[in-house]
Coordinates of C-alpha atoms in Angstrom, one line a residue:
Chain A
X1 CA 0.0 0.0 0.0
X2 CA 1.3 3.5 -0.7
X3 CA 2.5 5.4 2.3
X4 CA 1.5 9.0 2.3
X5 CA 4.0 11.7 1.7
X6 CA 3.7 12.7 5.3
X7 CA 4.5 9.3 6.7
X8 CA 7.9 8.9 8.3
X9 CA 7.3 5.4 9.8
X10 CA 4.8 3.2 8.0
X11 CA 3.5 -0.4 8.3
X12 CA 5.9 -2.8 9.9
X13 CA 6.8 -1.4 13.3
X14 CA 4.6 -1.2 16.5
X15 CA 3.1 2.0 15.3
X16 CA 3.3 4.5 12.4
X17 CA 4.6 8.0 12.7
X18 CA 2.8 10.6 10.6
X19 CA 4.0 14.2 10.5
X20 CA 1.5 16.8 11.7
X21 CA 2.8 20.0 10.2
X22 CA 0.4 22.3 11.9
X23 CA 0.8 20.9 15.4
X24 CA -2.5 19.0 15.6
X25 CA -4.0 16.0 14.1
X26 CA -7.6 15.4 13.1
X27 CA -8.9 11.8 13.6
X28 CA -12.1 9.9 13.0
X29 CA -13.0 6.2 13.0
X30 CA -15.8 4.5 11.1
X31 CA -16.8 0.9 10.4
X32 CA -18.4 -1.0 7.6
X33 CA -19.9 -4.4 8.3
X34 CA -21.0 -7.1 6.0
X35 CA -24.8 -7.4 5.8
X36 CA -25.3 -3.9 7.1
X37 CA -23.1 -1.6 4.9
X38 CA -22.3 -4.0 2.1
X39 CA -23.3 -7.3 0.5
X40 CA -20.7 -9.5 -1.2
X41 CA -23.2 -10.2 -4.0
X42 CA -23.6 -6.5 -4.8
X43 CA -20.1 -5.2 -4.1
X44 CA -16.7 -6.4 -5.1
X45 CA -14.0 -6.5 -2.4
X46 CA -12.4 -3.5 -4.2
X47 CA -15.8 -1.6 -3.9
X48 CA -15.9 -2.4 -0.2
X49 CA -12.4 -1.1 0.3
X50 CA -13.3 2.1 -1.4
X51 CA -16.5 2.5 0.6
X52 CA -14.8 1.7 3.9
X53 CA -12.1 4.3 3.2
X54 CA -14.5 6.9 1.9
X55 CA -16.6 6.9 5.1
X56 CA -13.7 8.0 7.3
X57 CA -11.9 10.2 4.7
X58 CA -15.1 12.2 4.3
X59 CA -15.2 12.8 8.1
X60 CA -11.8 14.4 7.9
X61 CA -12.8 16.6 4.9
X62 CA -15.9 17.7 6.8
X63 CA -13.6 19.3 9.4
X64 CA -12.0 21.3 6.7
X65 CA -8.8 19.2 6.9
X66 CA -6.7 17.3 4.3
X67 CA -6.3 13.6 4.8
X68 CA -2.9 12.3 5.6
X69 CA -3.1 8.7 6.7
X70 CA -5.4 5.7 7.3
X71 CA -5.2 2.8 9.7
X72 CA -7.3 -0.3 8.9
X73 CA -8.5 -3.1 11.2
X74 CA -10.0 -6.1 9.3
X75 CA -11.9 -8.9 11.1
X76 CA -12.9 -11.7 8.8
X77 CA -13.7 -15.4 8.7
X78 CA -10.9 -17.8 8.0
X79 CA -12.8 -18.9 4.9
X80 CA -12.4 -15.5 3.3
X81 CA -10.5 -15.9 0.0
X82 CA -7.0 -14.4 0.1
X83 CA -7.9 -12.6 -3.1
X84 CA -10.9 -10.9 -1.5
X85 CA -8.6 -9.4 1.2
X86 CA -6.0 -8.2 -1.3
X87 CA -8.7 -6.7 -3.5
X88 CA -10.1 -5.0 -0.4
X89 CA -6.6 -3.6 0.4
X90 CA -6.4 -2.3 -3.2
X91 CA -9.7 -0.5 -2.9
X92 CA -8.7 1.0 0.4
X93 CA -5.3 2.1 -1.0
X94 CA -6.8 3.6 -4.2
X95 CA -9.4 5.7 -2.3
X96 CA -6.8 6.8 0.2
X97 CA -4.5 7.9 -2.6
X98 CA -7.4 9.8 -4.3
X99 CA -7.7 11.7 -1.0
X100 CA -4.0 12.3 -0.7
X101 CA -3.5 9.8 2.2
X102 CA -1.4 6.7 2.7
X103 CA -2.3 3.5 4.6
X104 CA 0.2 3.5 7.5
X105 CA -1.1 0.8 9.9
X106 CA -3.3 -2.2 10.1
X107 CA -4.4 -5.2 12.1
X108 CA -6.2 -8.4 11.0
X109 CA -8.0 -11.1 13.1
X110 CA -10.3 -14.0 12.7
X111 CA -14.0 -13.3 13.3
X112 CA -17.3 -14.9 12.2
X113 CA -18.2 -12.0 9.9
X114 CA -16.4 -9.2 8.0
X115 CA -15.9 -5.9 9.9
X116 CA -13.6 -3.2 8.5
X117 CA -12.7 -0.4 10.9
X118 CA -10.9 2.6 9.3
X119 CA -9.3 5.4 11.3
X120 CA -8.4 8.5 9.2
X121 CA -5.9 11.1 10.2
X122 CA -5.8 14.6 8.8
X123 CA -4.1 18.0 9.0
X124 CA -5.8 21.4 9.2
X125 CA -2.9 23.2 7.5
X126 CA -3.0 25.8 10.2
X127 CA -6.7 26.6 9.9
X128 CA -9.3 26.2 12.7
X129 CA -11.5 23.1 12.4
X130 CA -14.9 23.7 10.8
X131 CA -17.3 22.4 13.5
X132 CA -21.0 21.8 13.6
X133 CA -21.6 24.5 16.1
X134 CA -20.4 27.7 14.3
X135 CA -23.3 28.8 12.1
X136 CA -25.6 31.8 12.7
X137 CA -28.9 33.1 11.3
X138 CA -28.3 34.8 8.0
X139 CA -25.7 32.2 6.7
X140 CA -26.5 30.3 3.6
X141 CA -26.5 26.5 3.3
X142 CA -24.6 24.9 0.4
X143 CA -23.8 21.4 -0.8
X144 CA -20.5 20.4 -2.6
X145 CA -22.1 17.9 -5.1
X146 CA -25.4 16.6 -6.3
X147 CA -27.6 14.6 -3.9
X148 CA -29.5 11.3 -3.9
X149 CA -27.1 9.2 -6.0
X150 CA -26.4 6.5 -3.4
X151 CA -30.0 6.1 -2.3
X152 CA -31.1 5.8 -6.0
X153 CA -28.4 3.2 -6.6
X154 CA -29.5 1.2 -3.5
X155 CA -33.1 1.4 -4.7
X156 CA -32.1 0.0 -8.1
X157 CA -30.2 -2.8 -6.4
X158 CA -33.1 -3.8 -4.1
X159 CA -35.8 -3.4 -6.8
X160 CA -37.7 -6.5 -7.7
X161 CA -38.2 -5.1 -11.2
X162 CA -35.8 -5.6 -14.0
X163 CA -33.9 -2.3 -14.6
X164 CA -32.6 -1.4 -18.1
X165 CA -28.9 -1.8 -18.6
X166 CA -28.3 1.9 -19.1
X167 CA -25.1 3.8 -18.4
X168 CA -26.7 6.5 -16.3
X169 CA -28.5 3.9 -14.1
X170 CA -25.3 1.9 -13.7
X171 CA -23.5 5.0 -12.6
X172 CA -26.1 5.3 -9.7
X173 CA -25.4 1.7 -8.6
X174 CA -21.7 2.4 -8.8
X175 CA -22.2 5.5 -6.7
X176 CA -23.8 3.3 -4.0
X177 CA -21.3 0.5 -3.9
X178 CA -18.2 2.7 -4.5
X179 CA -18.8 6.3 -3.4
X180 CA -16.4 9.0 -4.7
X181 CA -16.7 12.0 -2.4
X182 CA -15.1 15.3 -3.5
X183 CA -12.7 15.5 -0.5
X184 CA -11.0 18.6 -1.6
X185 CA -14.3 20.5 -1.2
X186 CA -13.7 20.3 2.6
X187 CA -10.5 22.4 2.8
X188 CA -11.9 24.6 0.0
X189 CA -15.0 25.4 2.2
X190 CA -12.7 26.1 5.2
X191 CA -10.6 28.5 3.2
X192 CA -13.9 30.2 2.0
X193 CA -14.8 30.8 5.6
X194 CA -17.4 28.0 6.2
X195 CA -19.0 28.4 9.6
X196 CA -20.2 24.8 10.0
X197 CA -19.9 21.6 8.0
X198 CA -20.8 17.9 7.9
X199 CA -20.9 15.2 5.3
X200 CA -24.2 13.5 4.3
X201 CA -23.6 10.0 5.6
X202 CA -27.0 9.6 7.2
X203 CA -29.0 11.7 4.9
X204 CA -29.2 15.5 4.3
X205 CA -32.0 16.2 6.8
X206 CA -30.6 14.0 9.5
X207 CA -27.1 15.4 9.2
X208 CA -28.4 19.0 9.0
X209 CA -30.2 18.3 12.3
X210 CA -26.8 17.8 14.0
X211 CA -25.7 21.3 12.8
X212 CA -29.1 22.8 13.8
X213 CA -28.7 21.3 17.3
X214 CA -25.0 22.1 17.8
X215 CA -25.5 25.7 16.5
X216 CA -28.9 26.3 18.1
X217 CA -30.5 27.6 14.8
X218 CA -33.1 26.5 12.3
X219 CA -31.9 25.3 8.9
X220 CA -34.4 25.7 6.1
X221 CA -34.0 23.8 2.8
X222 CA -35.6 25.0 -0.5
X223 CA -36.4 21.9 -2.5
X224 CA -36.3 23.6 -5.9
X225 CA -32.7 24.5 -5.2
X226 CA -31.6 20.9 -4.5
X227 CA -29.1 19.6 -7.1
X228 CA -30.3 16.2 -8.2
X229 CA -27.7 13.8 -9.4
X230 CA -28.1 12.8 -13.1
X231 CA -30.6 10.1 -14.0
X232 CA -32.5 10.2 -10.7
X233 CA -35.7 10.8 -12.7
X234 CA -34.9 7.9 -15.0
X235 CA -34.2 5.6 -12.0
X236 CA -37.5 6.7 -10.3
X237 CA -39.5 6.1 -13.5
X238 CA -38.1 2.6 -13.8
X239 CA -38.9 1.7 -10.3
X240 CA -42.4 3.1 -10.2
X241 CA -44.3 0.8 -12.6
X242 CA -44.0 -2.2 -10.3
X243 CA -44.8 -0.1 -7.4
X244 CA -48.1 1.0 -9.0
X245 CA -49.0 -2.4 -10.4
X246 CA -51.5 -2.9 -7.5
X247 CA -53.3 0.2 -8.6
X248 CA -54.0 -0.3 -12.3
X249 CA -56.1 2.9 -12.5
X250 CA -53.1 5.1 -12.0
X251 CA -52.4 7.5 -14.9
X252 CA -49.3 8.9 -16.5
X253 CA -49.4 12.3 -14.8
X254 CA -49.8 10.8 -11.4
X255 CA -46.8 8.5 -12.0
X256 CA -44.8 11.6 -12.8
X257 CA -45.7 13.2 -9.5
X258 CA -44.7 10.1 -7.7
X259 CA -41.4 10.0 -9.5
X260 CA -40.7 13.6 -8.5
X261 CA -41.5 12.7 -5.0
X262 CA -39.2 9.7 -4.9
X263 CA -36.4 11.8 -6.3
X264 CA -37.1 14.5 -3.6
X265 CA -37.0 11.8 -0.9
X266 CA -33.7 10.4 -2.1
X267 CA -32.1 13.9 -2.0
X268 CA -33.5 14.8 1.4
X269 CA -33.0 11.5 3.3
X270 CA -30.7 9.3 1.2
X271 CA -27.4 8.5 3.0
X272 CA -23.9 7.6 2.0
X273 CA -23.4 10.2 -0.7
X274 CA -20.8 11.8 1.6
X275 CA -21.5 15.1 -0.1
X276 CA -20.3 17.9 2.1
X277 CA -22.9 20.4 3.4
X278 CA -21.6 23.6 4.8
X279 CA -22.9 27.0 5.9
X280 CA -21.2 30.2 4.8
X281 CA -21.6 33.9 5.7
X282 CA -24.1 35.6 3.3
X283 CA -22.5 36.8 0.1
X284 CA -19.6 34.4 0.2
X285 CA -18.7 33.8 -3.5
X286 CA -18.9 30.0 -3.9
X287 CA -16.8 28.3 -6.6
X288 CA -18.2 25.9 -9.2
X289 CA -19.5 22.6 -7.7
X290 CA -21.1 24.3 -4.7
X291 CA -24.9 24.9 -4.8
X292 CA -26.9 27.0 -2.3
X293 CA -29.8 25.0 -1.0
X294 CA -31.2 27.1 1.9
X295 CA -30.5 29.4 4.7
X296 CA -29.9 29.6 8.4
X297 CA -32.7 31.1 10.5
X298 CA -33.6 31.8 14.1
X299 CA -35.2 28.8 15.7
X300 CA -34.6 25.1 16.0
X301 CA -34.5 22.0 13.8
X302 CA -34.6 21.5 10.1
X303 CA -37.5 22.6 7.8
X304 CA -38.1 21.9 4.2
X305 CA -39.7 24.8 2.2
X306 CA -40.6 26.3 5.6
X307 CA -42.3 23.3 7.2
X308 CA -41.1 20.2 9.1
X309 CA -40.5 17.2 6.9
X310 CA -43.0 14.3 7.4
X311 CA -41.6 10.8 7.8
X312 CA -38.2 9.6 8.8
X313 CA -35.4 12.1 8.3
X314 CA -32.6 9.5 8.3
X315 CA -31.1 6.8 6.3
X316 CA -32.1 3.2 7.0
X317 CA -29.3 0.8 6.4
X318 CA -30.4 -2.3 4.6
X319 CA -30.8 -4.4 7.7
Chain B
X1 CA -15.3 9.6 28.8
X2 CA -12.5 11.8 29.8
X3 CA -10.9 13.8 27.0
X4 CA -7.2 13.9 27.1
X5 CA -5.5 17.2 28.1
X6 CA -4.3 17.4 24.5
X7 CA -7.7 17.2 22.9
X8 CA -9.1 20.4 21.5
X9 CA -12.2 18.9 19.8
X10 CA -13.5 15.6 21.3
X11 CA -16.5 13.3 20.7
X12 CA -19.5 14.9 19.0
X13 CA -18.3 16.3 15.8
X14 CA -17.3 14.6 12.5
X15 CA -13.7 14.1 13.8
X16 CA -11.6 14.9 16.8
X17 CA -8.7 17.3 16.9
X18 CA -5.7 16.3 19.0
X19 CA -2.7 18.5 19.5
X20 CA 0.6 17.1 18.3
X21 CA 3.1 19.3 20.1
X22 CA 6.2 17.8 18.5
X23 CA 4.8 18.0 14.9
X24 CA 4.2 14.4 14.4
X25 CA 1.7 11.8 15.6
X26 CA 2.3 8.1 16.4
X27 CA -0.6 5.9 15.5
X28 CA -1.5 2.2 15.9
X29 CA -4.7 0.1 15.6
X30 CA -5.5 -3.2 17.3
X31 CA -8.6 -5.3 17.7
X32 CA -10.0 -7.6 20.3
X33 CA -12.7 -10.1 19.2
X34 CA -15.0 -12.2 21.3
X35 CA -14.0 -15.9 21.3
X36 CA -10.5 -15.1 20.3
X37 CA -9.2 -12.5 22.7
X38 CA -11.8 -12.7 25.4
X39 CA -14.7 -14.8 26.6
X40 CA -17.6 -13.2 28.3
X41 CA -17.7 -16.0 31.0
X42 CA -14.1 -15.2 32.0
X43 CA -13.9 -11.4 31.5
X44 CA -16.3 -8.7 32.6
X45 CA -17.1 -5.9 30.1
X46 CA -14.8 -3.6 32.1
X47 CA -12.0 -6.2 31.8
X48 CA -12.5 -6.3 28.0
X49 CA -12.4 -2.5 27.8
X50 CA -9.1 -2.5 29.7
X51 CA -7.6 -5.2 27.5
X52 CA -8.7 -3.6 24.3
X53 CA -7.2 -0.3 25.3
X54 CA -4.0 -1.8 26.6
X55 CA -3.2 -3.6 23.4
X56 CA -3.1 -0.3 21.4
X57 CA -1.7 1.9 24.2
X58 CA 1.3 -0.6 24.6
X59 CA 2.1 -0.2 20.9
X60 CA 2.5 3.5 21.3
X61 CA 4.7 3.1 24.4
X62 CA 6.8 0.6 22.4
X63 CA 7.7 3.5 20.0
X64 CA 8.9 5.5 23.0
X65 CA 5.9 7.8 22.8
X66 CA 3.4 9.0 25.3
X67 CA -0.2 8.2 24.6
X68 CA -2.5 11.1 23.9
X69 CA -5.9 9.8 22.5
X70 CA -7.9 6.7 21.6
X71 CA -10.6 6.2 19.0
X72 CA -12.8 3.1 19.5
X73 CA -15.0 1.2 17.0
X74 CA -17.5 -1.3 18.6
X75 CA -19.4 -3.8 16.5
X76 CA -21.8 -5.8 18.6
X77 CA -25.1 -7.8 18.4
X78 CA -28.3 -5.9 19.1
X79 CA -28.8 -8.3 22.0
X80 CA -25.8 -6.9 23.9
X81 CA -27.0 -5.5 27.2
X82 CA -26.7 -1.7 27.4
X83 CA -24.9 -2.2 30.7
X84 CA -22.2 -4.3 29.0
X85 CA -21.5 -1.5 26.6
X86 CA -21.2 1.2 29.3
X87 CA -19.0 -1.1 31.4
X88 CA -16.8 -1.6 28.4
X89 CA -16.6 2.1 27.9
X90 CA -15.7 2.5 31.5
X91 CA -12.8 0.0 31.2
X92 CA -11.6 1.7 28.0
X93 CA -11.7 5.1 29.6
X94 CA -10.0 3.9 32.9
X95 CA -7.1 2.3 31.0
X96 CA -6.8 5.3 28.7
X97 CA -6.6 7.6 31.7
X98 CA -4.0 5.4 33.3
X99 CA -1.9 5.9 30.2
X100 CA -2.5 9.7 30.1
X101 CA -4.9 9.5 27.1
X102 CA -8.5 10.5 26.4
X103 CA -11.1 8.8 24.3
X104 CA -11.8 11.3 21.5
X105 CA -13.8 9.4 18.9
X106 CA -15.9 6.4 18.4
X107 CA -18.3 4.5 16.1
X108 CA -20.8 1.7 16.9
X109 CA -22.6 -0.7 14.6
X110 CA -24.6 -3.9 14.7
X111 CA -22.8 -7.1 14.0
X112 CA -23.2 -10.8 14.8
X113 CA -20.3 -10.8 17.2
X114 CA -18.4 -8.4 19.4
X115 CA -15.4 -6.7 17.8
X116 CA -13.6 -3.8 19.4
X117 CA -11.1 -1.9 17.3
X118 CA -9.0 0.7 19.2
X119 CA -6.7 3.2 17.5
X120 CA -4.2 4.9 19.8
X121 CA -2.4 8.2 19.0
X122 CA 0.7 9.3 20.8
X123 CA 3.4 12.0 20.9
X124 CA 7.1 11.6 20.8
X125 CA 7.9 14.8 22.8
X126 CA 10.5 15.7 20.2
X127 CA 12.4 12.4 20.4
X128 CA 13.0 10.0 17.4
X129 CA 10.8 6.9 17.5
X130 CA 12.4 3.8 18.8
X131 CA 12.1 1.3 16.0
X132 CA 12.7 -2.4 15.7
X133 CA 15.6 -1.9 13.4
X134 CA 18.1 0.1 15.5
X135 CA 20.0 -2.4 17.6
X136 CA 23.6 -3.6 17.1
X137 CA 25.9 -6.4 18.4
X138 CA 27.1 -5.5 21.9
X139 CA 23.8 -4.0 23.0
X140 CA 22.0 -5.5 26.0
X141 CA 18.4 -6.7 26.0
X142 CA 16.2 -5.7 28.9
X143 CA 12.5 -6.1 29.9
X144 CA 10.4 -3.5 31.7
X145 CA 8.5 -5.9 34.0
X146 CA 8.2 -9.6 35.0
X147 CA 7.2 -12.1 32.4
X148 CA 4.7 -14.9 32.0
X149 CA 1.8 -13.5 34.0
X150 CA -0.8 -13.5 31.3
X151 CA 0.1 -17.0 30.1
X152 CA -0.1 -18.4 33.6
X153 CA -3.5 -16.7 34.2
X154 CA -4.8 -18.2 31.0
X155 CA -3.5 -21.7 32.0
X156 CA -5.3 -21.4 35.3
X157 CA -8.5 -20.3 33.5
X158 CA -8.4 -23.2 31.1
X159 CA -7.3 -25.8 33.6
X160 CA -9.7 -28.7 34.2
X161 CA -8.3 -29.0 37.7
X162 CA -9.7 -27.0 40.6
X163 CA -7.3 -24.2 41.5
X164 CA -7.0 -23.0 45.1
X165 CA -8.6 -19.6 45.8
X166 CA -5.3 -17.8 46.6
X167 CA -4.5 -14.1 46.2
X168 CA -1.3 -14.7 44.1
X169 CA -3.1 -17.0 41.7
X170 CA -6.0 -14.7 41.4
X171 CA -3.6 -11.9 40.5
X172 CA -2.4 -14.0 37.6
X173 CA -5.9 -14.5 36.3
X174 CA -6.5 -10.8 36.7
X175 CA -3.3 -10.1 34.7
X176 CA -4.7 -12.2 31.9
X177 CA -8.1 -10.7 31.7
X178 CA -7.1 -7.1 32.6
X179 CA -3.4 -6.4 31.7
X180 CA -1.8 -3.4 33.2
X181 CA 1.3 -2.5 31.2
X182 CA 3.8 0.0 32.5
X183 CA 3.4 2.5 29.7
X184 CA 5.7 5.0 31.2
X185 CA 8.6 2.6 30.6
X186 CA 8.4 3.3 26.9
X187 CA 9.3 7.0 27.0
X188 CA 11.7 6.2 29.8
X189 CA 13.6 3.7 27.6
X190 CA 13.6 6.2 24.8
X191 CA 15.2 8.8 27.0
X192 CA 17.8 6.3 28.1
X193 CA 18.8 5.8 24.5
X194 CA 17.0 2.5 23.7
X195 CA 18.1 1.4 20.3
X196 CA 15.1 -0.9 19.5
X197 CA 11.9 -1.7 21.4
X198 CA 8.7 -3.9 21.1
X199 CA 6.0 -5.0 23.5
X200 CA 5.5 -8.7 24.3
X201 CA 2.0 -9.1 22.7
X202 CA 2.8 -12.4 20.9
X203 CA 5.4 -13.7 23.4
X204 CA 9.0 -12.8 24.2
X205 CA 10.7 -15.0 21.6
X206 CA 8.2 -14.3 18.9
X207 CA 8.4 -10.5 19.4
X208 CA 12.2 -10.6 19.7
X209 CA 12.3 -12.3 16.4
X210 CA 10.9 -9.1 14.8
X211 CA 13.7 -7.1 16.3
X212 CA 16.3 -9.7 15.2
X213 CA 15.0 -9.6 11.6
X214 CA 14.6 -5.8 11.4
X215 CA 18.0 -5.2 12.9
X216 CA 19.8 -8.1 11.2
X217 CA 21.3 -9.4 14.4
X218 CA 21.1 -12.4 16.7
X219 CA 19.4 -11.9 20.1
X220 CA 20.4 -14.3 22.8
X221 CA 18.3 -14.7 26.0
X222 CA 19.8 -16.1 29.3
X223 CA 17.0 -17.9 31.0
X224 CA 18.5 -17.6 34.5
X225 CA 18.1 -13.8 34.1
X226 CA 14.4 -13.9 33.1
X227 CA 12.3 -12.2 35.8
X228 CA 9.4 -14.4 36.6
X229 CA 6.2 -12.8 37.8
X230 CA 5.2 -13.7 41.4
X231 CA 3.4 -17.0 41.9
X232 CA 4.3 -18.6 38.6
X233 CA 5.8 -21.6 40.4
X234 CA 2.7 -21.9 42.6
X235 CA 0.5 -21.8 39.5
X236 CA 2.6 -24.4 37.8
X237 CA 2.6 -26.7 40.8
X238 CA -1.2 -26.5 40.9
X239 CA -1.6 -27.3 37.3
X240 CA 0.9 -30.2 37.1
X241 CA -0.7 -33.0 39.2
X242 CA -3.6 -33.4 36.8
X243 CA -1.1 -33.4 34.0
X244 CA 0.8 -36.2 35.6
X245 CA -2.2 -38.3 36.7
X246 CA -1.7 -40.6 33.8
X247 CA 1.9 -41.3 35.1
X248 CA 1.4 -42.4 38.7
X249 CA 5.1 -43.4 38.9
X250 CA 6.2 -39.8 38.8
X251 CA 8.2 -38.6 41.8
X252 CA 8.5 -35.2 43.6
X253 CA 11.8 -34.1 42.0
X254 CA 10.5 -34.8 38.5
X255 CA 7.4 -32.8 39.2
X256 CA 9.6 -29.9 40.3
X257 CA 11.6 -30.0 37.1
X258 CA 8.4 -30.0 35.1
X259 CA 7.1 -27.0 37.0
X260 CA 10.3 -25.1 36.3
X261 CA 10.0 -25.9 32.6
X262 CA 6.4 -24.7 32.5
X263 CA 7.3 -21.4 34.1
X264 CA 10.2 -21.0 31.6
X265 CA 7.8 -21.7 28.7
X266 CA 5.3 -19.1 30.0
X267 CA 8.1 -16.5 30.2
X268 CA 9.5 -17.3 26.8
X269 CA 6.4 -17.8 24.7
X270 CA 3.4 -16.4 26.7
X271 CA 1.7 -13.4 25.0
X272 CA -0.3 -10.5 26.2
X273 CA 1.9 -9.4 29.0
X274 CA 2.6 -6.2 27.0
X275 CA 5.9 -6.0 28.9
X276 CA 8.3 -3.8 26.9
X277 CA 11.5 -5.4 25.7
X278 CA 14.2 -3.0 24.6
X279 CA 17.9 -3.0 23.6
X280 CA 20.3 -0.5 25.1
X281 CA 24.0 0.4 24.4
X282 CA 26.2 -1.6 26.8
X283 CA 26.8 0.1 30.1
X284 CA 23.5 2.1 30.0
X285 CA 22.4 2.5 33.6
X286 CA 18.9 1.1 33.8
X287 CA 16.5 2.4 36.5
X288 CA 14.5 0.0 38.8
X289 CA 12.0 -2.1 37.0
X290 CA 14.2 -2.9 34.1
X291 CA 16.0 -6.3 34.0
X292 CA 18.8 -7.3 31.6
X293 CA 17.9 -10.7 30.1
X294 CA 20.4 -11.1 27.3
X295 CA 22.6 -9.5 24.7
X296 CA 22.7 -8.7 21.0
X297 CA 25.2 -10.7 18.9
X298 CA 26.3 -11.0 15.3
X299 CA 24.1 -13.5 13.4
X300 CA 20.4 -14.0 12.9
X301 CA 17.3 -15.1 14.8
X302 CA 16.7 -15.6 18.5
X303 CA 18.6 -18.1 20.8
X304 CA 17.9 -19.2 24.3
X305 CA 21.1 -19.9 26.4
X306 CA 22.9 -20.0 23.1
X307 CA 20.8 -22.5 21.2
X308 CA 17.6 -22.2 19.2
X309 CA 14.4 -22.7 21.2
X310 CA 12.5 -26.0 20.4
X311 CA 8.8 -25.8 19.8
X312 CA 6.5 -22.9 18.9
X313 CA 8.0 -19.5 19.7
X314 CA 4.7 -17.7 19.6
X315 CA 1.5 -17.3 21.5
X316 CA -1.6 -19.3 20.5
X317 CA -4.8 -17.4 21.1
X318 CA -7.4 -19.6 22.6
X319 CA -9.1 -20.5 19.4

């Protein structure tokens, strides 16, 4: 595995030594577990490695830090093919490299099921961390990338209906099994003066609720402003016919309404996109890739077009 | 859980921020898994927390660094009692505190069995890390504490024979389920000029073999110099009668020889003591607690009283 450029002692001793140029280190740990975060019939081992790395790497980016190093603990059954483990390592290393980090430590042990625990380390380059608690009424809310991709991909995977073999739909499935967060948007937001930030691991509304609580404000989302990932409408249209089969009287227009609603739900509550959502002082010029989706107000909680969102705000993992 | 004095952002945001005063961070990850590293009928949840923390904390000490922070990932069945998880957290926090560290991050998820992954972070206080590769012929080998405790405790737990309820024997069992490494010996050894260091997680011979290989030297152990933990002889004497029951002709003296041999094996190959073993330039004055056990020679591998050790050098976990 590639050591990061900031590693002075890598794998092979009792511990790694990673330089921390700005005198502090940012650290986060996250797990992926077979049957809960991935299925071996849907994801390759390489995919699982990418997803396991991305979850932790995105947490570092959400602090406004650059990633420097990963440490990986793998618990797996003795029956796991050696090839699966090396492919997993390749996926972890590839995603670490994409984020500018190296894999510097690891541990493996036998267990009944596959659990991958990834600790990511990062550096703030001298900046203050962007916390969840720093936003104020008047700030704008913006996202670093389109929303709903992973949720749509999961819906396609779980659908009982045959889905056309189209490139845009395949891209959604890929986004679910192998997320590709835009990590550099984290330090970019910090440099732009972001006042709060989080990544959408549990779903936009659910994650925004953490910022609302930590900052003691209300966050209002304007749904017309939400940037849908490409092909969400196509995915929804392909999923709905089976859904409506029990109601043969349904008409075309009604189907279109329901497709729009499904897309909206994916964007508001779908998890695992690892899109960054940040708040900025009003008037902050945002570079390409960022999209304003709402504003920070006096009050508490999260509202959608001015009203509370009905139904669960959060992401339900597939078990 | 207590945040360490070096933590500027702890649990509750996307990631923690830990100060790294000397411009680098030492990091190691280790796992403990139910059925492999602990059994719930032998260990309380608090014990498991202590052991899980100790494994990673000892790796940081073995680099000559002081511990600053832990991140913990817990995968467990939904049926796990809430009390078990809080007791586990108490054990983790207590051992972290004993090592001078705080628990700064965590993740929990459902899984079929209990897996606890602990990442430890440390600081070198401006010193170079003590690697496995730095020793030379002429150096002495020393250990930071008595040996064989954990192996004897495990033998008592697994014994089919009834073991007397004696305080010294109970202390051995406690040492197995709840190790208490002398973490401060790591930075102490570094300040004394240690040339190589490791902790005895897999067993003295097995861990010394890593130093021998990394430093391209031979390490010779003198068994009369090995510091036995208290009560090892008593433990061996209590375990042997059952062992010899199939050989009623055995006499007293022969039993004593076998007890001495069992003690010797526990010290040479027993794992999980997390005693530090380090090499020092000849003539280095070693403070109390350290015991010279051998010397570094030209050659390769590890020898015991000048000859290779028969049998397995390493620690067999109990599955």
